[in-house]
Amino acid sequence: MEKEQKIRLAIFASGTGTNAEAIIHRSLRIDSAFTVACVISNRKDAEVLKKAALFNIPAIYCNPDAYEDQSQYVDDLLATLRHHQVDLIALAGYLRKIPSAVIEQYKGRIFNIHPALLPKYGGKGMYGRRVHEAVLQAGESESGVTIHEVTEEYDAGPILLQQKVRIDQNETPETLEKKIKQIEHRTYPEFLQQIAQKMKGAQ
Ligand code: GRF
């Protein structure tokens, strides 16, 4: 498979980027249908940008808060995506809303992963450890991972894939987070590979 035929993926992330790293590793496999065109973060000091740079992937800081004029921010973001010829977007721990113009342009090609079984335990403010704390406080017997399409509302787009995990006795937010991340690191890259394969087939 020639490099130029691959689907070009942009990863948006705000934090440490363990999912981003798993996706990058998957993209480097010989059978990968996608390549990571760039990693975009709203945080200048985000670990994920350092990780991307280690792989020689363009690591781009783009923060809506740094713009007085939000339409300029949207224009810059769209220009960045165009510049890197992005076909597909994966949010991986990205804590800002995606502008409607980007959602519109990438309709059906922009996805997010959430560390719980949506529609429960999602929405604004539900991220990271907080999600697992809420799940345990509610006394749930299972949690899991959800991959969904991104729409205007946080965590509310059509659900495309879920994987469940049992909650053990003595489970803590930390142990649950660890179990869920392991599933995420397997599931998200493979999901993106399948989407990229379908997109390639439709070209
Ligand atoms: C993941 O648990 C993902 O589900 C959520 O944010 C977390 C990002 O973690 N959206 P990491 O930065 O990839 O380690």
CSV table of C-alpha atoms and ligand atoms in Angstrom, one decimal:
chain,number,residue,atom,x,y,z
A,1,MET,CA,0.0,0.0,0.0
A,2,GLU,CA,1.5,3.3,-1.1
A,3,LYS,CA,1.8,6.0,1.5
A,4,GLU,CA,0.0,8.6,-0.7
A,5,GLN,CA,-3.0,6.3,-1.0
A,6,LYS,CA,-3.5,6.2,2.8
A,7,ILE,CA,-6.3,8.1,4.5
A,8,ARG,CA,-4.9,11.1,6.3
A,9,LEU,CA,-6.0,11.2,9.9
A,10,ALA,CA,-5.8,14.2,12.3
A,11,ILE,CA,-5.8,13.4,16.1
A,12,PHE,CA,-7.1,16.1,18.4
A,13,ALA,CA,-6.0,15.7,22.0
A,14,SER,CA,-5.6,17.8,25.2
A,15,GLY,CA,-3.7,15.5,27.5
A,16,THR,CA,-1.2,12.7,27.8
A,17,GLY,CA,-2.2,11.1,24.6
A,18,THR,CA,-1.9,7.4,25.4
A,19,ASN,CA,-4.7,6.8,22.9
A,20,ALA,CA,-3.0,9.0,20.3
A,21,GLU,CA,0.2,6.9,20.8
A,22,ALA,CA,-1.7,3.7,20.2
A,23,ILE,CA,-3.2,5.1,17.1
A,24,ILE,CA,0.2,6.3,15.8
A,25,HIS,CA,1.6,2.8,16.4
A,26,ARG,CA,-1.2,1.3,14.5
A,27,SER,CA,-0.7,3.7,11.6
A,28,LEU,CA,2.9,2.6,11.3
A,29,ARG,CA,2.0,-1.0,10.6
A,30,ILE,CA,2.5,-2.1,7.0
A,31,ASP,CA,-1.2,-2.9,6.5
A,32,SER,CA,-2.4,0.4,7.9
A,33,ALA,CA,-5.0,2.1,5.7
A,34,PHE,CA,-4.3,5.5,7.4
A,35,THR,CA,-1.4,7.7,8.2
A,36,VAL,CA,-1.4,10.3,11.0
A,37,ALA,CA,-1.2,13.6,9.2
A,38,CYS,CA,-1.0,15.8,12.3
A,39,VAL,CA,-1.8,16.0,16.0
A,40,ILE,CA,-3.6,19.1,17.2
A,41,SER,CA,-3.9,20.3,20.8
A,42,ASN,CA,-5.5,23.2,22.5
A,43,ARG,CA,-2.7,23.0,25.2
A,44,LYS,CA,0.7,24.2,24.4
A,45,ASP,CA,2.4,22.0,27.0
A,46,ALA,CA,0.3,18.8,26.3
A,47,GLU,CA,2.3,15.6,26.5
A,48,VAL,CA,0.6,14.5,23.3
A,49,LEU,CA,2.4,17.1,21.3
A,50,LYS,CA,5.7,15.9,22.5
A,51,LYS,CA,4.7,12.3,21.7
A,52,ALA,CA,3.7,13.3,18.1
A,53,ALA,CA,7.0,15.2,17.6
A,54,LEU,CA,9.0,12.1,18.7
A,55,PHE,CA,7.3,10.3,15.7
A,56,ASN,CA,8.1,13.3,13.4
A,57,ILE,CA,4.4,13.9,13.1
A,58,PRO,CA,3.4,17.6,12.8
A,59,ALA,CA,2.4,18.7,16.4
A,60,ILE,CA,0.2,21.7,16.2
A,61,TYR,CA,-0.9,24.0,19.0
A,62,CYS,CA,-4.3,25.6,18.2
A,63,ASN,CA,-6.2,27.1,21.1
A,64,PRO,CA,-9.5,28.8,20.7
A,65,ASP,CA,-8.8,30.9,23.9
A,66,ALA,CA,-5.8,32.5,22.2
A,67,TYR,CA,-8.1,34.1,19.7
A,68,GLU,CA,-10.2,37.2,20.2
A,69,ASP,CA,-12.1,36.5,17.1
A,70,GLN,CA,-13.5,33.0,17.1
A,71,SER,CA,-14.1,33.1,13.3
A,72,GLN,CA,-10.4,33.6,12.8
A,73,TYR,CA,-9.8,30.5,15.0
A,74,VAL,CA,-12.2,28.5,12.9
A,75,ASP,CA,-10.6,29.7,9.7
A,76,ASP,CA,-7.1,28.8,11.0
A,77,LEU,CA,-8.2,25.4,12.1
A,78,LEU,CA,-9.8,24.7,8.8
A,79,ALA,CA,-6.7,26.0,7.0
A,80,THR,CA,-4.5,23.7,9.1
A,81,LEU,CA,-6.7,20.7,8.2
A,82,ARG,CA,-6.6,21.6,4.6
A,83,HIS,CA,-2.8,22.2,4.7
A,84,HIS,CA,-2.3,18.7,6.1
A,85,GLN,CA,-4.9,17.2,3.6
A,86,VAL,CA,-6.8,15.7,6.5
A,87,ASP,CA,-9.6,13.2,5.5
A,88,LEU,CA,-10.5,11.9,8.9
A,89,ILE,CA,-10.5,13.2,12.5
A,90,ALA,CA,-10.2,11.2,15.7
A,91,LEU,CA,-10.7,13.0,19.1
A,92,ALA,CA,-8.7,11.3,21.8
A,93,GLY,CA,-9.2,13.1,25.1
A,94,TYR,CA,-9.9,16.5,23.5
A,95,LEU,CA,-11.5,18.8,26.0
A,96,ARG,CA,-12.9,21.5,23.7
A,97,LYS,CA,-15.9,21.7,21.5
A,98,ILE,CA,-15.2,21.2,17.8
A,99,PRO,CA,-16.5,24.2,15.8
A,100,SER,CA,-19.6,23.5,13.7
A,101,ALA,CA,-17.9,24.4,10.5
A,102,VAL,CA,-15.4,21.6,11.1
A,103,ILE,CA,-18.2,19.1,12.0
A,104,GLU,CA,-20.0,20.2,8.9
A,105,GLN,CA,-17.0,19.7,6.7
A,106,TYR,CA,-16.1,16.3,8.2
A,107,LYS,CA,-19.6,14.9,8.6
A,108,GLY,CA,-19.4,11.2,9.2
A,109,ARG,CA,-15.6,11.3,9.3
A,110,ILE,CA,-15.1,12.7,12.9
A,111,PHE,CA,-15.1,10.4,15.9
A,112,ASN,CA,-14.6,10.4,19.6
A,113,ILE,CA,-13.8,7.8,22.2
A,114,HIS,CA,-15.4,8.0,25.7
A,115,PRO,CA,-14.4,5.9,28.7
A,116,ALA,CA,-17.9,4.8,29.8
A,117,LEU,CA,-21.0,3.3,28.3
A,118,LEU,CA,-22.8,6.3,26.8
A,119,PRO,CA,-25.4,7.8,26.9
A,120,LYS,CA,-24.6,7.3,30.7
A,121,TYR,CA,-21.8,9.3,32.2
A,122,GLY,CA,-21.2,11.7,29.3
A,123,GLY,CA,-21.6,15.3,28.6
A,124,LYS,CA,-19.8,18.5,29.6
A,125,GLY,CA,-17.4,18.1,32.5
A,126,MET,CA,-17.5,14.3,32.3
A,127,TYR,CA,-13.9,13.4,31.5
A,128,GLY,CA,-10.9,11.5,32.9
A,129,ARG,CA,-11.1,10.2,36.4
A,130,ARG,CA,-14.4,11.9,37.1
A,131,VAL,CA,-16.2,9.5,34.8
A,132,HIS,CA,-14.9,6.5,36.7
A,133,GLU,CA,-15.7,8.1,40.0
A,134,ALA,CA,-19.3,8.7,39.0
A,135,VAL,CA,-19.7,5.1,37.6
A,136,LEU,CA,-18.4,3.6,40.9
A,137,GLN,CA,-20.5,6.0,43.1
A,138,ALA,CA,-23.6,4.9,41.2
A,139,GLY,CA,-22.8,1.3,42.1
A,140,GLU,CA,-22.7,0.1,38.4
A,141,SER,CA,-21.7,-3.5,37.8
A,142,GLU,CA,-20.1,-2.7,34.4
A,143,SER,CA,-18.6,0.1,32.5
A,144,GLY,CA,-16.8,0.3,29.2
A,145,VAL,CA,-15.8,2.2,26.1
A,146,THR,CA,-17.9,4.0,23.6
A,147,ILE,CA,-16.9,5.2,20.1
A,148,HIS,CA,-19.3,7.7,18.6
A,149,GLU,CA,-19.6,10.1,15.8
A,150,VAL,CA,-19.0,13.7,16.8
A,151,THR,CA,-21.9,16.2,16.6
A,152,GLU,CA,-22.5,19.6,18.1
A,153,GLU,CA,-23.3,18.2,21.6
A,154,TYR,CA,-20.6,16.7,23.9
A,155,ASP,CA,-20.7,12.8,23.8
A,156,ALA,CA,-24.1,12.8,22.1
A,157,GLY,CA,-23.5,11.6,18.5
A,158,PRO,CA,-24.6,8.2,17.1
A,159,ILE,CA,-22.9,5.4,19.0
A,160,LEU,CA,-20.9,3.1,16.6
A,161,LEU,CA,-19.1,0.7,19.0
A,162,GLN,CA,-19.2,-0.2,22.6
A,163,GLN,CA,-17.1,-2.6,24.7
A,164,LYS,CA,-18.0,-3.6,28.2
A,165,VAL,CA,-15.8,-4.3,31.2
A,166,ARG,CA,-16.9,-5.8,34.5
A,167,ILE,CA,-16.5,-3.8,37.6
A,168,ASP,CA,-14.8,-5.9,40.2
A,169,GLN,CA,-15.2,-5.8,44.0
A,170,ASN,CA,-12.7,-3.3,45.4
A,171,GLU,CA,-12.6,-1.5,42.1
A,172,THR,CA,-11.2,2.0,42.4
A,173,PRO,CA,-11.4,4.9,39.8
A,174,GLU,CA,-7.7,4.2,39.2
A,175,THR,CA,-8.0,0.5,38.5
A,176,LEU,CA,-11.1,1.1,36.4
A,177,GLU,CA,-9.3,3.7,34.4
A,178,LYS,CA,-6.4,1.4,33.7
A,179,LYS,CA,-8.7,-1.4,32.5
A,180,ILE,CA,-10.7,0.9,30.3
A,181,LYS,CA,-7.6,2.5,28.8
A,182,GLN,CA,-6.3,-1.0,27.8
A,183,ILE,CA,-9.5,-1.6,25.9
A,184,GLU,CA,-9.4,1.8,24.3
A,185,HIS,CA,-5.8,1.3,23.1
A,186,ARG,CA,-6.9,-1.9,21.3
A,187,THR,CA,-10.3,-0.7,20.1
A,188,TYR,CA,-9.8,2.8,18.8
A,189,PRO,CA,-6.9,2.1,16.4
A,190,GLU,CA,-8.8,-0.9,14.9
A,191,PHE,CA,-12.0,1.1,14.6
A,192,LEU,CA,-10.1,3.8,12.7
A,193,GLN,CA,-8.4,1.2,10.5
A,194,GLN,CA,-11.8,-0.1,9.5
A,195,ILE,CA,-13.2,3.3,8.8
A,196,ALA,CA,-10.1,4.2,6.7
A,197,GLN,CA,-10.4,0.9,4.8
A,198,LYS,CA,-14.0,1.7,4.0
A,199,MET,CA,-13.1,5.2,2.9
A,200,LYS,CA,-10.4,3.9,0.7
A,201,GLY,CA,-12.8,1.4,-0.8
A,202,ALA,CA,-15.2,4.2,-1.7
A,203,GLN,CA,-12.5,6.3,-3.4
B,1,GRF,C1,-9.5,8.6,27.3
B,1,GRF,O1,-9.9,7.8,28.4
B,1,GRF,C2,-10.6,8.8,26.4
B,1,GRF,O2,-11.7,7.9,26.5
B,1,GRF,C3,-11.1,10.2,26.9
B,1,GRF,O3,-10.0,10.9,27.3
B,1,GRF,C4,-9.0,9.9,27.7
B,1,GRF,C5,-7.7,10.3,27.1
B,1,GRF,O4,-6.7,9.7,27.6
B,1,GRF,N1,-11.9,10.8,25.8
B,1,GRF,P1,-5.2,9.7,26.9
B,1,GRF,O5,-4.8,11.1,26.9
B,1,GRF,O6,-5.4,9.1,25.5
B,1,GRF,O7,-4.4,8.8,27.8
